[in-house]
Coordinates of C-alpha atoms and ligand atoms in Angstrom, one line a residue:
M1 CA -15.9 25.0 11.0
N2 CA -19.1 26.7 12.0
R3 CA -21.6 23.9 12.1
T4 CA -24.6 26.2 11.9
A5 CA -23.5 27.2 8.4
L6 CA -24.2 23.6 7.3
P7 CA -27.7 22.4 6.1
R8 CA -29.6 20.8 9.0
Y9 CA -29.2 17.2 7.8
Q10 CA -25.4 17.7 7.6
Q11 CA -25.4 19.0 11.1
I12 CA -27.3 16.0 12.4
A13 CA -25.0 13.7 10.4
A14 CA -21.9 15.4 11.9
A15 CA -23.4 15.0 15.5
L16 CA -24.1 11.3 14.9
A17 CA -20.6 10.8 13.3
A18 CA -19.1 12.3 16.5
Q19 CA -21.0 9.8 18.6
L20 CA -19.9 7.0 16.4
D21 CA -16.2 8.2 16.7
H22 CA -16.6 8.3 20.4
G23 CA -17.8 4.7 20.5
D24 CA -21.3 5.5 21.7
Y25 CA -22.6 3.0 19.1
P26 CA -20.3 0.0 18.8
P27 CA -20.0 -1.5 15.3
G28 CA -23.1 -3.5 14.4
S29 CA -25.4 -1.8 17.0
R30 CA -28.7 -0.4 16.1
L31 CA -29.0 3.3 15.7
P32 CA -32.1 5.4 16.7
A33 CA -35.1 4.9 14.4
V34 CA -35.5 7.7 11.8
R35 CA -38.6 9.0 13.8
Q36 CA -36.6 9.1 17.0
L37 CA -33.7 10.9 15.4
A38 CA -36.1 13.4 13.9
A39 CA -37.8 14.0 17.2
A40 CA -34.4 14.4 19.0
H41 CA -33.3 17.1 16.6
G42 CA -36.7 18.8 16.1
V43 CA -36.8 18.1 12.4
N44 CA -39.0 16.2 10.0
T45 CA -38.4 12.5 9.2
L46 CA -37.1 13.4 5.7
T47 CA -34.3 15.5 7.1
A48 CA -33.4 12.8 9.6
L49 CA -33.4 10.2 6.7
A50 CA -31.2 12.5 4.6
A51 CA -28.7 12.6 7.6
Y52 CA -28.6 8.8 7.6
R53 CA -28.2 8.6 3.8
L54 CA -25.2 10.9 4.0
L55 CA -23.6 8.7 6.7
E56 CA -24.4 5.7 4.6
Q57 CA -22.6 7.3 1.7
Q58 CA -19.6 7.8 4.0
Q59 CA -20.0 4.2 5.1
R60 CA -20.4 5.2 8.7
V61 CA -23.8 3.5 8.9
E62 CA -25.4 0.6 7.2
A63 CA -29.1 0.4 6.2
R64 CA -30.7 -3.0 6.7
P65 CA -34.0 -3.6 4.9
R66 CA -36.9 -3.4 7.3
A67 CA -34.5 -3.3 10.3
G68 CA -33.3 0.3 10.3
F69 CA -29.8 1.8 10.5
F70 CA -26.8 0.2 12.2
A71 CA -23.3 1.5 13.0
A72 CA -21.0 0.2 10.3
A73 CA -18.2 -2.2 11.3
P74 CA -14.9 -0.4 11.1
A75 CA -13.6 -2.8 8.5
G76 CA -11.2 -1.8 5.8
S77 CA -12.0 -1.4 2.2
I78 CA -13.5 -4.9 1.9
A79 CA -17.1 -4.9 3.1
P80 CA -17.6 -7.5 5.8
R81 CA -19.4 -10.6 4.6
R82 CA -22.8 -11.1 5.9
S83 CA -22.1 -14.4 7.5
D84 CA -24.4 -17.3 8.4
P85 CA -24.3 -17.3 12.3
A86 CA -24.5 -21.1 12.1
L87 CA -21.1 -21.3 10.3
P88 CA -18.0 -21.6 12.4
L89 CA -15.7 -18.5 12.4
P90 CA -12.7 -18.9 10.1
S91 CA -9.9 -21.2 11.3
T92 CA -6.4 -20.0 11.6
A93 CA -5.0 -23.4 10.6
A94 CA -4.9 -22.5 6.9
L95 CA -2.5 -19.6 7.6
V96 CA 0.4 -22.0 7.6
D97 CA 0.1 -22.6 3.9
L98 CA 1.7 -19.9 1.8
N99 CA -0.8 -20.2 -0.9
S100 CA -3.9 -19.7 1.2
R101 CA -2.6 -17.0 3.6
M102 CA -4.1 -14.1 1.7
S103 CA -7.4 -15.8 1.1
T104 CA -7.7 -16.9 4.8
L105 CA -7.0 -13.4 6.0
L106 CA -9.6 -12.1 3.6
L107 CA -12.1 -14.5 5.1
L108 CA -11.7 -12.6 8.4
A109 CA -13.7 -9.7 6.9
D110 CA -16.8 -11.2 8.6
D111 CA -19.5 -9.1 10.2
R112 CA -19.2 -11.2 13.4
I113 CA -15.8 -9.6 13.9
P114 CA -16.5 -5.9 14.5
L115 CA -12.9 -4.9 15.3
Q116 CA -10.9 -5.9 12.2
L117 CA -7.2 -5.1 12.5
H118 CA -5.8 -7.8 10.3
M119 CA -5.4 -6.0 6.9
A120 CA -3.3 -3.1 5.9
E121 CA -6.4 -1.0 5.4
A122 CA -7.9 2.1 6.8
A123 CA -11.6 2.7 7.7
P124 CA -13.6 3.7 4.6
A125 CA -14.6 6.9 6.3
L126 CA -10.9 8.1 6.2
Y127 CA -11.1 8.4 2.4
P128 CA -12.8 11.3 0.5
S129 CA -15.7 9.3 -0.7
T130 CA -18.2 12.2 -1.1
E131 CA -15.7 14.4 -3.0
L132 CA -14.6 11.5 -5.2
A133 CA -18.3 10.6 -6.0
R134 CA -18.8 14.3 -7.0
R135 CA -15.7 14.3 -9.2
L136 CA -16.8 11.0 -10.8
Q137 CA -20.2 12.5 -11.6
Q138 CA -18.6 15.7 -13.0
T139 CA -16.1 13.8 -15.1
L140 CA -18.9 11.6 -16.6
A141 CA -21.2 14.6 -17.2
R142 CA -18.4 16.3 -19.2
Q143 CA -17.1 13.2 -20.9
P144 CA -19.9 10.6 -21.1
E145 CA -17.9 8.9 -24.0
L146 CA -15.5 7.6 -21.3
I147 CA -18.0 4.9 -20.6
G148 CA -17.7 3.5 -24.1
A149 CA -13.9 4.0 -24.4
H150 CA -11.9 0.8 -24.9
L151 CA -8.5 2.5 -24.6
P152 CA -7.6 5.6 -22.6
G153 CA -5.7 7.4 -25.3
N154 CA -5.4 11.1 -24.4
T155 CA -6.7 10.4 -20.9
Q156 CA -3.7 8.3 -20.2
R157 CA -1.3 10.9 -21.5
R158 CA -3.0 13.5 -19.2
L159 CA -2.7 11.2 -16.2
T160 CA 1.0 10.3 -16.9
S161 CA 1.8 14.0 -17.1
A162 CA 0.2 14.5 -13.7
L163 CA 2.1 11.5 -12.4
Q164 CA 5.3 12.9 -13.8
Q165 CA 4.8 16.0 -11.7
L166 CA 4.1 13.9 -8.7
A167 CA 7.3 11.9 -9.3
Q168 CA 9.3 15.2 -9.6
Q169 CA 8.0 16.2 -6.1
R170 CA 9.4 12.9 -4.9
G171 CA 12.8 13.7 -6.4
M172 CA 12.5 11.4 -9.5
A173 CA 13.2 12.9 -12.9
L174 CA 11.0 10.7 -15.1
R175 CA 9.5 11.3 -18.5
A176 CA 5.7 10.9 -18.9
D177 CA 6.6 8.1 -21.4
D178 CA 8.4 6.3 -18.6
I179 CA 5.2 5.9 -16.5
L180 CA 2.3 3.5 -16.8
P181 CA -0.9 3.3 -14.7
C182 CA -1.7 -0.2 -13.5
H183 CA -4.0 -2.2 -11.2
G184 CA -2.4 -1.3 -7.9
I185 CA 1.2 -2.3 -6.9
T186 CA 0.1 -5.9 -7.0
E187 CA 0.0 -5.8 -10.8
A188 CA 3.2 -3.9 -11.1
I189 CA 5.1 -6.4 -8.9
S190 CA 3.7 -9.4 -10.8
L191 CA 4.7 -7.9 -14.1
A192 CA 8.2 -7.1 -12.8
L193 CA 8.7 -10.6 -11.5
R194 CA 7.3 -12.3 -14.6
H195 CA 9.7 -10.2 -16.7
L196 CA 12.8 -10.6 -14.5
T197 CA 12.6 -14.3 -13.4
R198 CA 11.8 -17.8 -14.5
P199 CA 10.3 -20.5 -12.2
G200 CA 13.0 -21.9 -9.9
D201 CA 14.8 -18.5 -9.7
T202 CA 15.6 -16.9 -6.3
V203 CA 14.2 -13.5 -5.3
A204 CA 15.4 -11.6 -2.2
V205 CA 12.8 -10.0 0.0
E206 CA 12.7 -8.5 3.5
T207 CA 11.8 -10.6 6.5
P208 CA 9.3 -10.2 8.0
V209 CA 7.6 -9.6 4.6
Y210 CA 4.2 -8.7 3.3
F211 CA 2.3 -12.0 3.0
G212 CA 0.8 -11.0 -0.4
L213 CA 4.3 -10.9 -1.9
L214 CA 5.1 -14.4 -0.5
Q215 CA 1.9 -15.7 -2.2
T216 CA 2.8 -14.0 -5.5
L217 CA 6.3 -15.5 -5.4
Q218 CA 4.9 -18.9 -4.6
G219 CA 2.4 -18.7 -7.5
L220 CA 5.2 -17.9 -9.9
G221 CA 7.3 -20.9 -8.7
L222 CA 10.0 -18.7 -7.3
K223 CA 12.3 -19.3 -4.4
V224 CA 12.5 -16.8 -1.6
L225 CA 15.6 -15.5 0.1
E226 CA 14.6 -13.6 3.3
I227 CA 16.8 -10.8 4.4
P228 CA 16.3 -9.4 7.9
C229 CA 14.6 -6.1 8.2
T230 CA 14.1 -4.0 11.4
A231 CA 11.7 -1.3 12.4
D232 CA 14.7 1.1 13.0
A233 CA 16.4 1.0 9.6
G234 CA 14.6 -1.4 7.3
L235 CA 16.5 -3.9 5.2
S236 CA 19.9 -5.0 6.6
L237 CA 22.5 -4.2 4.0
E238 CA 25.1 -6.3 5.7
A239 CA 22.8 -9.4 5.6
L240 CA 22.0 -8.7 2.0
E241 CA 25.6 -8.4 1.0
F242 CA 26.5 -11.6 2.8
A243 CA 23.7 -13.4 1.1
L244 CA 24.6 -12.1 -2.3
R245 CA 28.2 -13.2 -1.8
H246 CA 27.7 -16.6 -0.3
G247 CA 24.1 -17.6 -1.0
P248 CA 22.3 -18.8 -4.2
A249 CA 22.2 -16.6 -7.3
V250 CA 19.6 -13.9 -6.8
K251 CA 17.6 -12.5 -9.8
C252 CA 16.1 -9.4 -8.1
L253 CA 15.2 -7.8 -4.8
V254 CA 11.7 -6.7 -3.9
C255 CA 11.7 -4.2 -1.1
V256 CA 9.5 -1.6 0.7
P257 CA 12.0 1.1 1.9
N258 CA 9.4 3.5 3.1
Y259 CA 7.3 2.3 6.1
Q260 CA 7.8 -1.4 5.4
N261 CA 5.0 -3.9 5.9
P262 CA 4.8 -5.2 8.6
T263 CA 7.6 -3.5 10.6
G264 CA 7.0 0.1 9.5
G265 CA 10.8 0.5 9.1
L266 CA 12.1 3.4 7.1
M267 CA 15.4 3.0 5.4
P268 CA 17.7 6.0 5.8
D269 CA 18.7 7.8 2.6
D270 CA 22.4 6.7 3.0
N271 CA 21.3 3.1 3.1
K272 CA 19.1 3.6 0.0
R273 CA 22.1 4.9 -1.9
A274 CA 24.3 2.1 -0.6
L275 CA 21.6 -0.5 -1.5
L276 CA 21.6 0.9 -5.1
Q277 CA 25.4 0.5 -5.3
L278 CA 25.3 -3.0 -3.8
A279 CA 22.6 -4.1 -6.3
R280 CA 24.6 -2.6 -9.2
R281 CA 27.8 -4.5 -8.1
H282 CA 25.9 -7.7 -8.0
G283 CA 23.9 -7.1 -11.1
I284 CA 20.4 -7.4 -9.5
T285 CA 17.4 -5.3 -10.3
I286 CA 15.5 -3.6 -7.4
V287 CA 11.7 -3.7 -7.5
E288 CA 10.8 -0.8 -5.2
D289 CA 7.4 -1.0 -3.6
D290 CA 6.5 2.5 -2.4
V291 CA 2.9 1.8 -1.4
F292 CA 3.1 3.7 2.0
G293 CA 5.5 6.5 1.0
D294 CA 2.8 9.2 0.9
L295 CA 1.6 8.4 4.4
Y296 CA 4.5 10.2 6.2
Y297 CA 3.7 11.7 9.6
G298 CA 6.5 14.3 9.6
N299 CA 7.2 17.3 7.3
E300 CA 8.9 15.5 4.4
R301 CA 8.0 12.7 2.2
P302 CA 10.7 10.0 2.2
T303 CA 12.7 9.9 -1.1
P304 CA 12.4 6.7 -3.1
I305 CA 15.5 4.7 -4.1
K306 CA 14.5 5.4 -7.7
A307 CA 15.5 9.1 -7.2
W308 CA 19.2 8.0 -7.2
D309 CA 18.8 5.5 -10.0
R310 CA 20.9 6.6 -13.0
D311 CA 21.1 3.2 -14.9
G312 CA 17.4 2.4 -15.0
E313 CA 17.9 -0.6 -12.7
V314 CA 15.1 0.2 -10.3
I315 CA 11.5 -0.7 -11.2
Y316 CA 9.5 1.8 -9.2
C317 CA 6.0 0.9 -8.1
S318 CA 3.5 3.3 -6.5
S319 CA -0.2 3.3 -5.7
F320 CA -3.2 5.3 -4.5
T321 CA -4.9 2.3 -2.8
K322 CA -3.7 3.2 0.7
S323 CA -3.3 6.9 0.4
Y324 CA -6.5 8.0 -1.5
A325 CA -9.0 5.7 -3.1
P326 CA -8.8 2.0 -2.2
S327 CA -11.5 0.9 -4.5
F328 CA -10.1 2.5 -7.6
R329 CA -7.3 0.0 -7.4
L330 CA -5.0 2.5 -9.3
G331 CA -1.3 2.3 -9.1
W332 CA 1.6 3.2 -11.5
F333 CA 5.1 2.1 -12.3
S334 CA 8.2 3.3 -14.0
G335 CA 10.3 0.4 -15.1
G336 CA 13.7 2.0 -16.0
R337 CA 15.5 0.0 -18.6
H338 CA 12.8 -2.7 -18.3
H339 CA 9.9 -0.3 -19.0
Q340 CA 9.1 -1.3 -22.6
A341 CA 9.2 -5.0 -21.7
L342 CA 6.8 -4.4 -18.8
A343 CA 4.5 -2.4 -21.0
R344 CA 4.3 -5.3 -23.5
L345 CA 3.6 -7.8 -20.7
Q346 CA 0.9 -5.5 -19.3
A347 CA -0.7 -5.2 -22.8
S348 CA -0.9 -8.9 -23.0
S349 CA -2.3 -9.5 -19.5
T350 CA -4.6 -6.7 -18.4
L351 CA -4.4 -4.4 -21.4
T352 CA -5.0 -1.2 -19.6
V353 CA -6.6 0.5 -16.6
S354 CA -10.2 1.9 -16.7
P355 CA -10.2 5.1 -18.8
L356 CA -12.9 6.6 -16.6
L357 CA -10.9 6.1 -13.4
Q358 CA -7.7 7.4 -15.1
A359 CA -9.6 10.6 -16.0
V360 CA -10.9 11.1 -12.5
L361 CA -7.4 10.6 -11.0
A362 CA -5.9 13.0 -13.5
E363 CA -8.4 15.7 -12.3
V364 CA -7.7 14.9 -8.7
L365 CA -4.0 15.3 -9.1
E366 CA -4.2 18.4 -11.3
S367 CA -6.6 20.2 -8.9
G368 CA -4.4 19.7 -5.9
D369 CA -7.1 17.6 -4.1
Y370 CA -4.7 14.7 -3.7
Q371 CA -2.1 16.8 -1.9
R372 CA -4.8 18.4 0.4
T373 CA -6.6 15.2 1.2
S374 CA -3.6 13.1 1.8
Q375 CA -2.4 15.7 4.4
R376 CA -5.6 15.2 6.3
I377 CA -5.3 11.4 6.0
R378 CA -1.7 11.5 7.2
Q379 CA -2.6 13.5 10.3
Q380 CA -5.4 11.2 11.2
L381 CA -3.3 8.1 10.7
A382 CA -0.5 9.6 12.8
A383 CA -3.0 10.3 15.7
Q384 CA -4.5 6.8 15.4
M385 CA -1.0 5.2 15.4
H386 CA 0.1 7.0 18.5
A387 CA -3.1 6.2 20.4
T388 CA -3.0 2.5 19.4
A389 CA 0.7 2.1 20.3
D390 CA 0.1 3.8 23.7
A391 CA -2.8 1.5 24.3
V392 CA -0.7 -1.6 23.5
L393 CA 1.9 -0.5 25.9
R394 CA -0.8 0.0 28.6
H395 CA -2.6 -3.3 28.0
F396 CA -0.1 -5.9 26.8
P397 CA 2.1 -8.0 29.1
K398 CA 5.4 -6.6 30.2
G399 CA 8.2 -7.4 27.7
T400 CA 6.0 -6.6 24.6
R401 CA 8.1 -4.4 22.3
V402 CA 6.6 -1.8 20.0
R403 CA 8.3 0.8 17.8
K404 CA 6.1 3.6 16.6
P405 CA 6.7 4.0 12.9
Q406 CA 7.1 7.5 11.3
G407 CA 4.5 6.8 8.7
G408 CA 2.1 4.2 7.2
M409 CA -0.7 2.5 9.1
L410 CA 0.9 -0.6 10.6
L411 CA 2.1 -1.4 14.0
W412 CA 4.4 -4.4 14.6
L413 CA 4.5 -6.0 18.0
E414 CA 7.1 -8.3 19.4
C415 CA 5.4 -10.1 22.2
P416 CA 7.3 -11.8 25.1
P417 CA 9.1 -15.1 24.3
G418 CA 6.7 -18.0 24.4
S419 CA 3.8 -16.1 22.9
D420 CA 1.9 -17.9 20.2
T421 CA 0.0 -15.2 18.2
T422 CA -1.7 -17.7 15.9
Q423 CA -3.3 -19.3 19.0
L424 CA -4.1 -15.8 20.3
L425 CA -5.9 -15.0 17.0
Q426 CA -8.0 -18.1 17.4
Q427 CA -9.1 -17.0 20.8
A428 CA -9.6 -13.3 19.8
L429 CA -11.9 -14.1 16.9
P430 CA -14.9 -15.2 19.1
A431 CA -14.3 -12.0 21.1
G432 CA -14.8 -10.1 17.8
I433 CA -11.2 -9.0 17.2
S434 CA -8.8 -9.8 14.4
F435 CA -5.1 -9.0 13.7
A436 CA -2.4 -10.5 11.4
P437 CA -0.4 -13.1 13.4
G438 CA 3.4 -13.2 12.9
V439 CA 3.4 -16.6 11.2
V440 CA 2.1 -15.1 7.9
F441 CA 5.1 -12.8 7.4
S442 CA 7.7 -15.4 6.6
A443 CA 8.0 -18.8 4.9
E444 CA 9.9 -19.9 8.1
P445 CA 8.5 -20.0 11.6
R446 CA 10.4 -16.9 12.6
F447 CA 7.8 -14.6 13.9
D448 CA 5.3 -16.8 15.8
H449 CA 5.6 -14.4 18.8
C450 CA 4.9 -11.3 16.8
L451 CA 1.7 -9.7 15.4
R452 CA 0.7 -6.8 13.2
L453 CA -2.1 -4.4 14.0
S454 CA -3.7 -2.1 11.5
C455 CA -4.0 1.5 12.8
G456 CA -6.4 2.5 10.1
Q457 CA -9.4 2.6 12.4
P458 CA -10.4 5.6 14.6
F459 CA -9.2 5.1 18.1
T460 CA -12.4 4.6 20.1
P461 CA -13.2 3.3 23.6
A462 CA -14.3 0.1 21.8
L463 CA -10.9 -0.3 20.2
D464 CA -9.2 0.4 23.5
A465 CA -11.3 -2.3 25.2
A466 CA -10.4 -4.7 22.3
L467 CA -6.7 -4.1 22.9
A468 CA -7.2 -4.7 26.6
T469 CA -8.9 -8.0 25.8
L470 CA -6.0 -9.0 23.5
G471 CA -3.5 -8.1 26.3
R472 CA -5.4 -10.2 28.8
L473 CA -5.7 -13.2 26.5
L474 CA -1.9 -13.0 25.9
A475 CA -1.1 -12.7 29.6
L476 CA -3.3 -15.8 30.3
Q477 CA -1.5 -17.7 27.5
L478 CA 1.9 -16.8 28.9
A479 CA 0.8 -17.7 32.4
R480 CA -0.4 -21.1 31.2
C481 CA 2.9 -21.6 29.4
K482 CA 4.8 -21.0 32.6
D483 CA 2.7 -23.6 34.5
V484 CA 3.6 -26.4 32.1
P485 CA 6.6 -28.3 33.5
A486 CA 9.6 -27.9 31.1
A487 CA 9.9 -31.7 30.7
S488 CA 6.5 -31.9 29.1
F489 CA 7.7 -30.0 26.0
P490 CA 8.7 -32.2 23.2
P491 CA 12.5 -32.6 23.1
R492 CA 14.1 -30.3 20.5
Ligands
PLP1 C1 3.8 -3.8 1.0 C2 2.6 -3.8 0.2 N1 2.8 -3.8 -1.1 C3 1.7 -3.8 -1.9 C4 0.4 -3.9 -1.4 C5 -0.7 -4.0 -2.4 O1 -0.8 -2.7 -3.0 P1 -2.0 -2.4 -4.1 O2 -3.2 -2.3 -3.3 O3 -1.6 -1.1 -4.7 O4 -2.0 -3.5 -5.0 C6 0.2 -3.9 -0.1 C7 -1.1 -4.0 0.5 O5 -1.3 -4.1 1.7 C8 1.4 -3.9 0.8 O6 1.3 -3.9 2.1

């Protein structure tokens, strides 16, 4: 784009954003004073201030009262807590407890940790904040009554029609009546589990598995049956079949066939069809979590299992929290033959989703903005993923295994045998870096040598340096491990 066509304050903001991308101002560092910025660009202070305000809106900079402007930490959608420097950094000890994993990881959103790679989140700047703010204002100006609306009524019908079209593009023939908006996939999965199970029942999941799901299952008093999942092909059908034949009775399977969290695994279409048949033979419902499906790097979006579901045995759950607007917390589900029961459960728990946000999302989908923006987001995530994976291969000890996923925003690392990534996290936090250690992705101690990195941040020299630090800390840990005589390990 020709920058000179932009108003002056936008040109200055763009120049500063480029410097931020380049890592010239590490997160948390002070930016030039408004007067200095004005002098450097030969403009008045009001124009320089407008540039800062624009970057503030885009969450690239942070204004601190009486202190000036600072480079924003590249945290995810959760703003870093302003922490008391006297308090110790969060301890990783609580990660062992299934019930406190999510809360402990959320605590790592701390402004003393500028490089936060522990959540499945992208930098706020990746999302179309300014466009969405404009749409929100336009929607409100046209329909101010949405503020006072208790129930979404026609708005919801408009949104479900737009979602029906979206579903069709994904290969799913659904009626608008088969679709309900919800508070992210988190709500849809909770509703599905509450409907399908009773405390004490067993639910099959992939392993490694998203820690949020483990916490939900634990909260509902459910037992977990972990089925191996690989970065190559996703869930192992052989292992699932074996478990269904010889293991405890399973009520349902919750799986992420498209760019699984944490492995990034994509299940081939043949396996998706075979999984559906297997589930049908054993009479289990599939709860399909398609949270990352729209973040594909190639030319085609992967097809959901739901596209082949003829009996209504798949509860399909989708969301815009990763692909478009994290803070809207908007998702949707189509419950197949369970749909009415799920709708009743939703009505008695959260009632409905904000009519205002539903109206904005309907407009975004109808206008084609969603398709256009998610293409840009996908391209950026793909570039960040490649750069991060390459840096890991450069900086981590020999023997570290990485498989670049074909979509999503997560990179799963298998570090050399003997690695302890929980200990590594405890050492990385004072160096200002966080990641999700392998221990949180299973109820069993299976992945203590693994870790998950978010690739949602722009790849900057600061990020490269942080990955080099992690690699060095891990190499030191492994060297120390070799120095300890074998006899000093506790007997197995
Ligand atoms: C696999 C998976 N499912 C669901 C969620 C939560 O989705 P939502 O934000 O739509 O509730 C996440 C968030 O990271 C996730 O990784």
